[in-house]
Amino acid sequence: MANVEMDTIRPSIEMDVIRDNKEEPSSVEAAVGDVTYFKMQSIAERDDAGLRRVGKQPVLKRRFGFMSMLGFSCTILITWEAELMTLGGLFENGGYAGTVYSFIIAWIGILCAFTTMGELASMAPTSGGQYHWVSMLAPPGSRRYLSYLVGWMNVVGWQSAVAGVGFLNASLIQGISALNSTSYSPKPWQATLMFWAVVLVAVFVNTVVSSLLPKVEGLVLILHVLGFFAILIPLVSMGPHGDATDVFTVFVNGGGWPTMGVSFMVGLVATTWNFLGADGAVHMSEEVHNAAVVVPWAIIFSIVLNGALGFGMLLATLFRLGDPDVVFASAAPFMTIFQQAVGANGGANAMIAIIILLAFSALISITAGASRMAWSFARDRGLPGWQYLSKVDSKTSIPIFAVALTATISCLLALINIGSNAAFSDVISLTINGLFTTYLLGNTLLLWRRVTGKIKMDFEVDSDLGNTDCDNLVWGPMRVPEPFGTIVNVIGCVFMIVVLFFSFWPSVNNPTASSMNYSSLMLGATVIFSTVYYFVSARKTYTGPIVEI
């Protein structure tokens, strides 16, 4: 190492915390006093100690820092992109004004809910996330069963998310093909083949070139922001002009509900879907430097950033919507909006290509999050075949079997789409129902423990273990001061209860068999299956998150 004056070495501790893929220097470099090295070592030691404190041995390689994890979380959310793709459903129950106000409510509600989840992630930064939190917060008599149930719903919810986003990618490819060729007629089997193709590429990125994933997430974060302006500017400058009175005062009850209020609440669920998946960062916790701090703040910042971009895109789209009857009569309304704004297929294709690229990036990140969730639950013996699913590849430090399971499940689910698109949609509806149930249970239990004063500050505890059960609860470094912590916790819980309740409603009143919402049936089947499996077999092996040290 070249001779360097020590006063020229002034690395920022915060930058060291978030720097990605930091390689360990040689022993010679360490011997001459590489300040950055020692600071990174202290962060690494603190991460490992924090993981051991919740009973887990560190086995995954920490590659992510703040910026790459922010990119990861933003990529899963893709709020402004998803908003464009779901505009038809948003407009049906709410119209112009309903879409605007439901977005604001959803943004605030999600921010409160995930700020509380950030506190939980700071207390126990493990890949298990919700099921670990429920285990440590629930009463002793029910902690095993409740955490097992939450673990299953979380696994199923994330596997459904992979299938949903994979199908979304296939639909986008079919949509842009139909836009450019009037003779092209999309077929379900074609969508399934495209689905398989994009999932296989996502698996390749998550396995063969997994070491590049943090850098990819950083690049996607840049594209996420720049792509927003690349679409917003031509849309605002070239699209048809709308009326502010319509945007802020006109509501639409397209679902035929008895009151506009009910229609608005049904539409609120569709808006909330555009913020779903922020817990993906939680399931990557064991691969993040300074996870107890970085993961909570990455979640919060991603919701703030995505909310701001999403609200801006929503207003721009509504003001440049044109004739809603024409737009929503098309198979892909947002593509029609792009086409009528720029007046040419070439410009519309470029705008759509940005959406497709970001949607594919979301699939890569969701595959990573889903596989880590499955791996963690298998590590605690919650899944059949846990002996294999819990293994980590020694060369890549990636849970290869869990990634393979995730890809296999999603590819099998894609076969349902060949027979019935409605049935496939019912299956992937578990994403919002399953995940919101896990969010609500964890946050509600935290609210109970915080108001009863059961959670101690770190300096009040003298133990090698913490946050493994309700007798040794300790706040993490990221904590919202009281009384604001309780207020935020309550708002988040109330919001999730409302959204979860209306998530079981169909989008239209008096639905037919094809328009009925069967998500309650799917969630009920998941609960029944996991409960039966627990009492028949799993209770013999699953005792909650295993204390490995």
Coordinates of C-alpha atoms in Angstrom, one line a residue:
M1 CA 0.0 0.0 0.0
A2 CA 1.4 3.4 -1.0
N3 CA 2.5 5.7 1.8
V4 CA -0.3 8.1 2.6
E5 CA -0.4 10.8 5.2
M6 CA -3.0 9.9 7.8
D7 CA -4.6 13.3 7.8
T8 CA -5.6 12.7 4.2
I9 CA -7.6 9.7 5.2
R10 CA -10.9 11.0 6.4
P11 CA -13.5 8.4 5.4
S12 CA -17.0 9.1 6.6
I13 CA -18.4 6.4 8.8
E14 CA -21.8 6.8 7.2
M15 CA -20.4 6.3 3.7
D16 CA -18.5 3.2 5.0
V17 CA -21.8 1.9 6.3
I18 CA -23.6 2.2 2.9
R19 CA -20.7 1.4 0.6
D20 CA -21.5 -1.7 -1.5
N21 CA -19.3 -4.7 -2.1
K22 CA -16.5 -3.5 0.1
E23 CA -13.6 -6.0 -0.3
E24 CA -11.5 -6.7 2.7
P25 CA -7.9 -5.4 2.3
S26 CA -4.9 -7.6 2.7
S27 CA -3.3 -8.1 6.1
V28 CA -0.5 -5.7 5.0
E29 CA -3.0 -3.0 4.4
A30 CA -4.5 -3.6 7.8
A31 CA -1.2 -3.5 9.4
V32 CA -0.3 -0.1 8.2
G33 CA -3.5 1.3 9.5
D34 CA -6.2 1.4 6.8
V35 CA -8.8 3.4 8.7
T36 CA -11.7 2.4 6.4
Y37 CA -10.8 -1.2 6.9
F38 CA -11.1 -1.0 10.7
K39 CA -14.4 0.9 10.5
M40 CA -15.8 -1.6 8.1
Q41 CA -14.7 -4.4 10.4
S42 CA -16.5 -2.7 13.3
I43 CA -19.7 -2.5 11.2
A44 CA -19.3 -6.2 10.2
E45 CA -18.7 -7.3 13.8
R46 CA -21.7 -5.3 14.9
D47 CA -23.9 -6.8 12.2
D48 CA -22.8 -10.3 13.2
A49 CA -23.3 -9.6 16.9
G50 CA -26.8 -8.2 16.2
L51 CA -27.7 -11.3 14.3
R52 CA -26.4 -13.6 17.0
R53 CA -28.3 -11.6 19.6
V54 CA -31.6 -12.7 17.9
G55 CA -30.2 -16.3 17.9
K56 CA -29.0 -16.6 14.3
Q57 CA -25.6 -17.4 12.8
P58 CA -24.5 -15.2 9.9
V59 CA -24.2 -17.3 6.8
L60 CA -25.1 -14.9 4.0
K61 CA -22.6 -12.4 2.6
R62 CA -23.4 -8.8 3.2
R63 CA -23.3 -7.0 -0.1
F64 CA -25.9 -4.3 0.2
G65 CA -25.5 -0.8 1.5
F66 CA -28.0 2.0 1.9
M67 CA -28.2 3.2 -1.8
S68 CA -28.4 -0.4 -3.2
M69 CA -31.0 -1.3 -0.6
L70 CA -33.0 1.9 -1.4
G71 CA -32.8 0.9 -5.0
F72 CA -34.0 -2.6 -4.1
S73 CA -37.0 -1.4 -2.1
C74 CA -37.9 1.2 -4.8
T75 CA -37.6 -1.4 -7.5
I76 CA -40.1 -3.7 -5.7
L77 CA -42.5 -0.8 -5.1
I78 CA -42.3 0.8 -8.6
T79 CA -45.3 2.9 -7.4
W80 CA -45.5 5.4 -10.3
E81 CA -45.0 2.6 -12.9
A82 CA -47.6 0.4 -11.3
E83 CA -50.0 3.3 -11.0
L84 CA -50.0 3.8 -14.8
M85 CA -50.6 0.0 -15.3
T86 CA -53.5 -0.1 -12.8
L87 CA -55.1 3.2 -13.8
G88 CA -58.3 1.5 -15.1
G89 CA -59.0 -0.2 -11.8
L90 CA -58.3 3.0 -9.9
F91 CA -60.6 5.1 -12.1
E92 CA -63.5 2.6 -12.0
N93 CA -64.0 3.1 -8.2
G94 CA -63.1 6.7 -7.5
G95 CA -62.8 8.5 -10.8
Y96 CA -60.5 11.6 -11.1
A97 CA -60.9 12.9 -7.5
G98 CA -61.3 9.5 -5.8
T99 CA -58.0 8.4 -7.3
V100 CA -56.2 11.5 -6.1
Y101 CA -57.5 11.4 -2.5
S102 CA -57.2 7.6 -2.1
F103 CA -53.6 7.9 -3.2
I104 CA -52.9 10.5 -0.4
I105 CA -54.6 8.3 2.2
A106 CA -52.8 5.2 1.0
W107 CA -49.4 7.0 1.0
I108 CA -49.9 8.2 4.6
G109 CA -51.3 4.9 5.8
I110 CA -48.5 2.8 4.3
L111 CA -45.8 5.2 5.5
C112 CA -47.1 4.9 9.1
A113 CA -47.4 1.1 8.8
F114 CA -43.9 0.6 7.5
T115 CA -42.4 3.1 9.8
T116 CA -43.6 0.8 12.6
M117 CA -42.3 -2.2 10.6
G118 CA -39.0 -0.3 10.4
E119 CA -38.8 -0.3 14.2
L120 CA -39.4 -4.0 14.2
A121 CA -36.7 -4.5 11.5
S122 CA -34.3 -2.6 13.7
M123 CA -35.1 -4.7 16.7
A124 CA -34.6 -8.0 14.9
P125 CA -32.9 -7.6 11.5
T126 CA -33.4 -11.1 10.2
S127 CA -34.6 -12.4 6.8
G128 CA -37.6 -14.0 8.5
G129 CA -39.2 -10.6 9.2
Q130 CA -42.8 -10.9 10.2
Y131 CA -42.9 -14.4 11.6
H132 CA -39.8 -13.8 13.8
W133 CA -41.4 -10.6 15.1
V134 CA -44.7 -12.3 15.8
S135 CA -42.8 -15.1 17.7
M136 CA -40.9 -12.6 19.8
L137 CA -44.0 -10.4 20.6
A138 CA -46.9 -12.9 21.0
P139 CA -47.8 -14.5 24.3
P140 CA -45.9 -17.7 25.1
G141 CA -48.9 -20.0 24.7
S142 CA -49.6 -18.9 21.1
R143 CA -46.3 -17.7 19.7
R144 CA -45.4 -21.0 17.9
Y145 CA -48.7 -21.4 16.1
L146 CA -49.1 -17.7 15.3
S147 CA -45.5 -17.3 14.0
Y148 CA -46.0 -20.5 11.9
L149 CA -49.2 -19.2 10.4
V150 CA -47.6 -15.8 9.6
G151 CA -44.6 -17.5 8.1
W152 CA -46.8 -19.5 5.7
M153 CA -48.9 -16.5 4.7
N154 CA -45.7 -14.5 4.1
V155 CA -44.2 -17.3 2.0
V156 CA -47.4 -17.7 0.0
G157 CA -47.8 -14.0 -0.4
W158 CA -44.3 -13.5 -1.8
Q159 CA -44.5 -16.5 -4.1
S160 CA -47.8 -15.0 -5.4
A161 CA -46.0 -11.7 -5.9
V162 CA -43.4 -13.4 -8.1
A163 CA -46.2 -14.9 -10.2
G164 CA -48.1 -11.7 -10.4
V165 CA -45.1 -9.5 -11.5
G166 CA -44.0 -12.2 -13.9
F167 CA -47.4 -12.2 -15.6
L168 CA -47.4 -8.4 -15.6
N169 CA -44.1 -8.5 -17.6
A170 CA -45.6 -11.0 -20.1
S171 CA -48.7 -8.8 -20.4
L172 CA -46.6 -5.7 -21.1
I173 CA -44.7 -7.5 -23.9
Q174 CA -48.0 -8.6 -25.4
G175 CA -49.4 -5.1 -25.1
I176 CA -46.5 -3.4 -26.9
S177 CA -46.6 -6.1 -29.6
A178 CA -50.4 -5.5 -30.2
L179 CA -49.7 -1.7 -30.3
N180 CA -47.3 -2.1 -33.2
S181 CA -49.1 -4.9 -35.1
T182 CA -52.9 -4.8 -35.7
S183 CA -52.7 -8.4 -36.8
Y184 CA -51.3 -9.7 -33.5
S185 CA -53.8 -11.4 -31.2
P186 CA -52.5 -12.1 -27.7
K187 CA -53.0 -15.7 -26.6
P188 CA -52.8 -17.0 -23.0
W189 CA -50.3 -19.7 -23.9
Q190 CA -48.0 -17.0 -25.4
A191 CA -48.2 -15.1 -22.1
T192 CA -47.2 -18.2 -20.2
L193 CA -44.2 -18.8 -22.4
M194 CA -43.1 -15.1 -22.0
F195 CA -43.7 -15.5 -18.3
W196 CA -41.3 -18.5 -18.1
A197 CA -38.7 -16.6 -20.1
V198 CA -38.6 -13.5 -17.9
V199 CA -38.6 -15.7 -14.7
L200 CA -35.6 -17.7 -16.0
V201 CA -33.7 -14.5 -16.7
A202 CA -34.5 -13.3 -13.1
V203 CA -33.2 -16.5 -11.7
F204 CA -30.0 -16.1 -13.7
V205 CA -29.4 -12.7 -12.2
N206 CA -30.2 -14.0 -8.7
T207 CA -27.8 -17.0 -9.0
V208 CA -25.1 -16.9 -11.7
V209 CA -24.4 -13.1 -11.4
S210 CA -25.8 -12.6 -7.9
S211 CA -22.7 -10.7 -6.8
L212 CA -23.7 -7.9 -9.2
L213 CA -27.2 -7.5 -7.8
P214 CA -26.3 -4.5 -5.5
K215 CA -24.8 -2.6 -8.4
V216 CA -27.9 -3.5 -10.6
E217 CA -30.2 -2.2 -7.9
G218 CA -28.2 1.1 -7.8
L219 CA -28.5 1.5 -11.6
V220 CA -32.2 0.7 -11.5
L221 CA -32.7 3.4 -8.8
I222 CA -31.3 5.9 -11.3
L223 CA -33.5 4.6 -14.1
H224 CA -36.5 4.7 -11.7
V225 CA -36.0 8.4 -11.2
L226 CA -34.8 9.4 -14.7
G227 CA -37.5 7.2 -16.3
F228 CA -40.1 9.2 -14.3
F229 CA -39.0 12.4 -16.0
A230 CA -38.6 10.8 -19.4
I231 CA -42.3 9.9 -19.3
L232 CA -43.6 12.9 -17.4
I233 CA -42.1 15.6 -19.6
P234 CA -43.6 14.5 -23.0
L235 CA -46.9 13.5 -21.3
V236 CA -47.3 17.0 -19.7
S237 CA -46.0 19.0 -22.7
M238 CA -47.7 17.1 -25.5
G239 CA -50.8 15.5 -24.0
P240 CA -54.4 16.8 -24.1
H241 CA -55.2 19.4 -21.5
G242 CA -57.6 18.5 -18.7
D243 CA -59.6 20.6 -16.2
A244 CA -58.6 21.0 -12.6
T245 CA -62.2 21.0 -11.5
D246 CA -62.6 17.5 -12.9
V247 CA -59.4 16.2 -11.4
F248 CA -60.2 17.4 -7.8
T249 CA -64.0 17.2 -7.7
V250 CA -65.4 14.6 -10.0
F251 CA -65.9 11.1 -8.5
V252 CA -66.9 8.0 -10.4
N253 CA -68.9 5.0 -9.0
G254 CA -68.2 2.7 -11.9
G255 CA -68.7 -0.4 -9.7
G256 CA -72.3 0.4 -9.2
W257 CA -72.1 0.5 -5.4
P258 CA -74.9 1.9 -3.3
T259 CA -72.9 4.9 -2.2
M260 CA -69.8 6.7 -3.5
G261 CA -68.2 6.1 -0.1
V262 CA -68.2 2.4 -0.6
S263 CA -66.9 2.8 -4.1
F264 CA -64.1 4.9 -2.8
M265 CA -63.1 2.4 -0.2
V266 CA -63.0 -0.4 -2.8
G267 CA -60.8 1.8 -5.0
L268 CA -58.5 2.5 -2.0
V269 CA -57.4 -1.2 -2.1
A270 CA -56.3 -0.8 -5.7
T271 CA -54.3 2.3 -4.8
T272 CA -52.7 0.5 -1.9
W273 CA -51.5 -2.3 -4.1
N274 CA -49.1 0.2 -5.7
F275 CA -47.3 0.4 -2.4
L276 CA -47.1 -3.3 -1.7
G277 CA -43.9 -5.1 -1.0
A278 CA -41.9 -2.6 1.0
D279 CA -41.0 -5.4 3.4
G280 CA -38.8 -6.9 0.6
A281 CA -35.9 -5.0 2.2
V282 CA -36.6 -6.8 5.5
H283 CA -36.0 -10.2 3.9
M284 CA -32.6 -9.1 2.6
S285 CA -31.5 -7.9 6.1
E286 CA -28.9 -10.6 6.5
E287 CA -27.2 -9.3 3.4
V288 CA -27.1 -5.6 4.3
H289 CA -24.3 -3.7 6.1
N290 CA -25.5 -2.1 9.3
A291 CA -28.9 -3.7 8.7
A292 CA -30.5 -2.5 12.0
V293 CA -30.2 1.1 10.7
V294 CA -30.0 0.8 6.9
V295 CA -33.0 -1.5 6.4
P296 CA -35.6 0.7 8.3
W297 CA -34.4 3.9 6.7
A298 CA -34.3 2.3 3.2
I299 CA -37.9 1.3 3.6
I300 CA -39.0 4.7 4.8
F301 CA -37.1 6.6 2.2
S302 CA -38.4 4.3 -0.6
I303 CA -42.0 5.0 0.4
V304 CA -41.4 8.7 0.6
L305 CA -39.7 8.8 -2.8
N306 CA -42.1 6.5 -4.5
G307 CA -45.1 8.3 -3.0
A308 CA -43.8 11.7 -4.3
L309 CA -43.0 10.3 -7.8
G310 CA -46.3 8.4 -7.8
F311 CA -48.4 11.4 -6.9
G312 CA -46.7 13.5 -9.5
M313 CA -47.3 10.9 -12.2
L314 CA -50.9 10.5 -11.1
L315 CA -51.7 14.2 -11.4
A316 CA -49.9 14.4 -14.8
T317 CA -51.9 11.4 -16.1
L318 CA -55.2 12.7 -14.9
F319 CA -54.7 16.2 -16.3
R320 CA -53.6 14.6 -19.7
L321 CA -56.0 11.7 -19.7
G322 CA -58.2 12.9 -22.6
D323 CA -61.5 11.1 -23.2
P324 CA -61.7 8.5 -20.4
D325 CA -64.3 6.5 -22.4
V326 CA -61.8 6.0 -25.2
V327 CA -58.8 5.4 -22.9
F328 CA -60.4 2.8 -20.7
A329 CA -62.0 1.0 -23.6
S330 CA -58.6 -0.1 -24.7
A331 CA -56.8 -3.2 -23.5
A332 CA -53.9 -1.2 -22.1
P333 CA -55.1 2.3 -21.1
F334 CA -51.7 3.7 -20.2
M335 CA -50.3 2.7 -23.6
T336 CA -53.2 4.6 -25.2
I337 CA -52.5 7.6 -23.1
F338 CA -48.8 7.6 -24.2
Q339 CA -49.8 7.2 -27.9
Q340 CA -52.3 10.0 -27.8
A341 CA -49.8 12.3 -26.0
V342 CA -46.9 11.8 -28.4
G343 CA -48.9 11.1 -31.5
A344 CA -46.6 8.4 -32.8
N345 CA -45.9 4.7 -32.1
G346 CA -42.1 5.4 -31.9
G347 CA -42.4 7.8 -29.0
A348 CA -45.0 5.6 -27.2
N349 CA -42.7 2.6 -27.7
A350 CA -39.8 4.3 -26.0
M351 CA -42.0 5.3 -23.0
I352 CA -43.5 1.8 -22.8
A353 CA -40.0 0.3 -23.0
I354 CA -39.0 2.2 -19.8
I355 CA -42.0 0.7 -18.0
I356 CA -41.2 -2.8 -19.2
L357 CA -37.5 -2.5 -18.1
L358 CA -38.5 -1.3 -14.7
A359 CA -41.2 -4.0 -14.3
F360 CA -38.6 -6.7 -15.2
S361 CA -36.2 -5.1 -12.6
A362 CA -39.0 -5.5 -10.1
L363 CA -39.3 -9.2 -10.9
I364 CA -35.5 -9.6 -10.2
S365 CA -35.9 -8.0 -6.8
I366 CA -39.1 -9.8 -5.9
T367 CA -37.5 -13.1 -6.8
A368 CA -34.7 -12.3 -4.4
G369 CA -37.0 -11.3 -1.6
A370 CA -39.3 -14.3 -2.0
S371 CA -36.4 -16.7 -2.0
R372 CA -34.9 -15.2 1.1
M373 CA -38.2 -15.4 2.9
A374 CA -38.6 -19.1 1.9
W375 CA -35.0 -19.8 2.9
S376 CA -35.4 -18.2 6.3
F377 CA -38.6 -20.1 7.1
A378 CA -37.0 -23.3 6.0
R379 CA -34.0 -22.6 8.2
D380 CA -36.5 -22.6 11.1
R381 CA -38.0 -25.9 9.8
G382 CA -41.3 -24.3 8.8
L383 CA -41.5 -25.7 5.3
P384 CA -41.6 -29.2 4.0
G385 CA -38.2 -30.1 2.6
W386 CA -36.5 -27.7 5.0
Q387 CA -33.3 -29.8 5.0
Y388 CA -32.7 -28.8 1.4
L389 CA -34.3 -25.4 1.2
S390 CA -32.3 -24.1 4.1
K391 CA -29.0 -24.8 2.4
V392 CA -26.7 -21.9 1.2
D393 CA -24.3 -22.3 -1.7
S394 CA -20.7 -22.1 -0.3
K395 CA -19.4 -20.2 -3.3
T396 CA -22.1 -17.6 -3.9
S397 CA -23.6 -17.4 -0.4
I398 CA -27.0 -17.6 -2.1
P399 CA -29.9 -20.0 -1.0
I400 CA -29.9 -21.7 -4.4
F401 CA -32.6 -24.3 -3.6
A402 CA -34.9 -21.5 -2.3
V403 CA -34.4 -19.6 -5.5
A404 CA -35.2 -22.7 -7.5
L405 CA -38.3 -23.3 -5.5
T406 CA -39.5 -19.8 -6.1
A407 CA -39.0 -20.1 -9.9
T408 CA -40.7 -23.5 -10.0
I409 CA -43.8 -22.4 -8.1
S410 CA -44.2 -19.3 -10.2
C411 CA -43.8 -21.3 -13.5
L412 CA -46.3 -23.8 -12.4
L413 CA -48.8 -21.1 -11.4
A414 CA -48.4 -19.6 -14.9
L415 CA -50.0 -22.8 -16.3
I416 CA -53.3 -21.8 -14.7
N417 CA -53.4 -18.7 -16.9
I418 CA -53.6 -21.0 -20.0
G419 CA -56.9 -22.3 -18.8
S420 CA -58.3 -19.3 -17.0
N421 CA -57.0 -15.8 -16.5
A422 CA -59.6 -15.2 -13.8
A423 CA -58.4 -18.3 -11.8
F424 CA -54.8 -17.1 -12.1
S425 CA -55.8 -13.7 -10.8
D426 CA -57.6 -15.3 -7.8
V427 CA -54.4 -17.1 -6.9
I428 CA -52.1 -14.1 -7.1
S429 CA -54.7 -12.1 -5.1
L430 CA -53.0 -13.7 -2.1
T431 CA -50.3 -11.1 -2.4
I432 CA -52.2 -8.3 -0.8
N433 CA -54.4 -10.4 1.5
G434 CA -51.6 -12.6 2.8
L435 CA -48.9 -9.9 3.2
F436 CA -51.3 -7.4 4.8
T437 CA -52.4 -10.0 7.3
T438 CA -48.7 -10.5 8.3
Y439 CA -48.1 -6.7 8.5
L440 CA -51.2 -6.2 10.7
L441 CA -50.5 -9.0 13.1
G442 CA -46.9 -7.9 13.7
N443 CA -47.7 -4.2 14.1
T444 CA -50.7 -4.9 16.4
L445 CA -48.5 -7.0 18.7
L446 CA -45.9 -4.3 18.8
L447 CA -48.5 -1.8 19.7
W448 CA -49.6 -4.0 22.6
R449 CA -46.1 -4.4 23.9
R450 CA -45.1 -0.8 23.6
V451 CA -48.2 0.6 25.4
T452 CA -47.7 -2.0 28.2
G453 CA -44.0 -1.0 28.6
K454 CA -42.6 -4.4 27.8
I455 CA -39.9 -3.2 25.5
K456 CA -36.6 -2.1 27.1
M457 CA -33.9 0.2 25.9
D458 CA -30.6 -1.5 25.0
F459 CA -28.7 -0.1 28.0
E460 CA -31.2 -1.7 30.3
V461 CA -30.5 -5.2 29.2
D462 CA -27.5 -7.3 30.1
S463 CA -27.9 -10.4 28.0
D464 CA -26.3 -12.1 25.0
L465 CA -29.8 -12.7 23.6
G466 CA -32.5 -10.2 22.8
N467 CA -35.8 -10.2 20.9
T468 CA -36.1 -13.9 20.8
D469 CA -39.2 -14.0 22.9
C470 CA -41.5 -11.7 24.9
D471 CA -39.3 -11.8 28.0
N472 CA -36.3 -10.0 26.4
L473 CA -37.7 -7.4 24.1
V474 CA -35.2 -4.6 23.3
W475 CA -35.6 -1.5 21.1
G476 CA -33.3 -1.3 18.1
P477 CA -31.3 1.8 17.1
M478 CA -34.1 3.0 14.9
R479 CA -37.1 3.9 17.1
V480 CA -39.7 6.6 16.8
P481 CA -39.8 8.6 20.0
E482 CA -43.0 8.7 22.1
P483 CA -45.8 9.6 21.9
F484 CA -45.3 9.8 18.1
G485 CA -44.3 6.1 17.9
T486 CA -47.6 5.0 19.4
I487 CA -49.6 7.4 17.2
V488 CA -47.9 6.2 14.1
N489 CA -48.4 2.6 15.2
V490 CA -52.1 3.2 15.7
I491 CA -52.6 5.0 12.4
G492 CA -50.9 2.2 10.5
C493 CA -52.9 -0.6 12.2
V494 CA -56.2 1.2 11.6
F495 CA -55.3 1.7 7.9
M496 CA -54.3 -1.9 7.4
I497 CA -57.6 -3.2 9.1
V498 CA -59.6 -1.1 6.7
V499 CA -57.6 -2.1 3.6
L500 CA -57.6 -5.8 4.6
F501 CA -61.4 -5.7 5.1
F502 CA -62.2 -4.2 1.7
S503 CA -59.5 -6.3 -0.1
F504 CA -62.0 -9.1 0.0
W505 CA -64.7 -7.1 -1.9
P506 CA -65.2 -7.5 -5.7
S507 CA -64.6 -4.4 -7.9
V508 CA -68.2 -4.3 -8.9
N509 CA -71.5 -4.6 -7.0
N510 CA -73.6 -7.8 -7.7
P511 CA -70.6 -9.6 -9.3
T512 CA -70.9 -12.5 -11.6
A513 CA -68.9 -15.7 -11.2
S514 CA -66.1 -14.3 -13.4
S515 CA -65.9 -10.9 -11.6
M516 CA -66.2 -12.3 -8.0
N517 CA -63.3 -11.7 -5.7
Y518 CA -62.2 -15.2 -4.4
S519 CA -59.3 -13.9 -2.4
S520 CA -61.1 -14.7 0.9
L521 CA -61.4 -18.3 -0.3
M522 CA -57.7 -18.4 -1.2
L523 CA -56.6 -16.9 2.1
G524 CA -58.9 -19.3 4.0
A525 CA -57.4 -22.3 2.2
T526 CA -53.9 -21.1 3.1
V527 CA -54.8 -20.8 6.7
I528 CA -56.6 -24.2 6.8
F529 CA -53.7 -25.9 5.0
S530 CA -51.0 -24.4 7.2
T531 CA -53.0 -25.1 10.4
V532 CA -53.7 -28.8 9.5
Y533 CA -50.1 -29.3 8.4
Y534 CA -48.9 -27.7 11.6
F535 CA -50.9 -30.0 13.9
V536 CA -50.3 -33.1 11.8
S537 CA -46.6 -32.7 11.2
A538 CA -44.9 -29.3 11.5
R539 CA -45.3 -28.9 15.3
K540 CA -42.9 -31.8 15.7
T541 CA -40.1 -29.8 14.0
Y542 CA -41.2 -26.1 14.2
T543 CA -40.6 -24.5 17.6
G544 CA -40.4 -20.9 16.3
P545 CA -37.3 -19.1 15.2
I546 CA -34.4 -21.4 16.2
V547 CA -31.8 -20.1 18.5
E548 CA -28.7 -21.3 16.7
I549 CA -26.0 -20.0 19.1

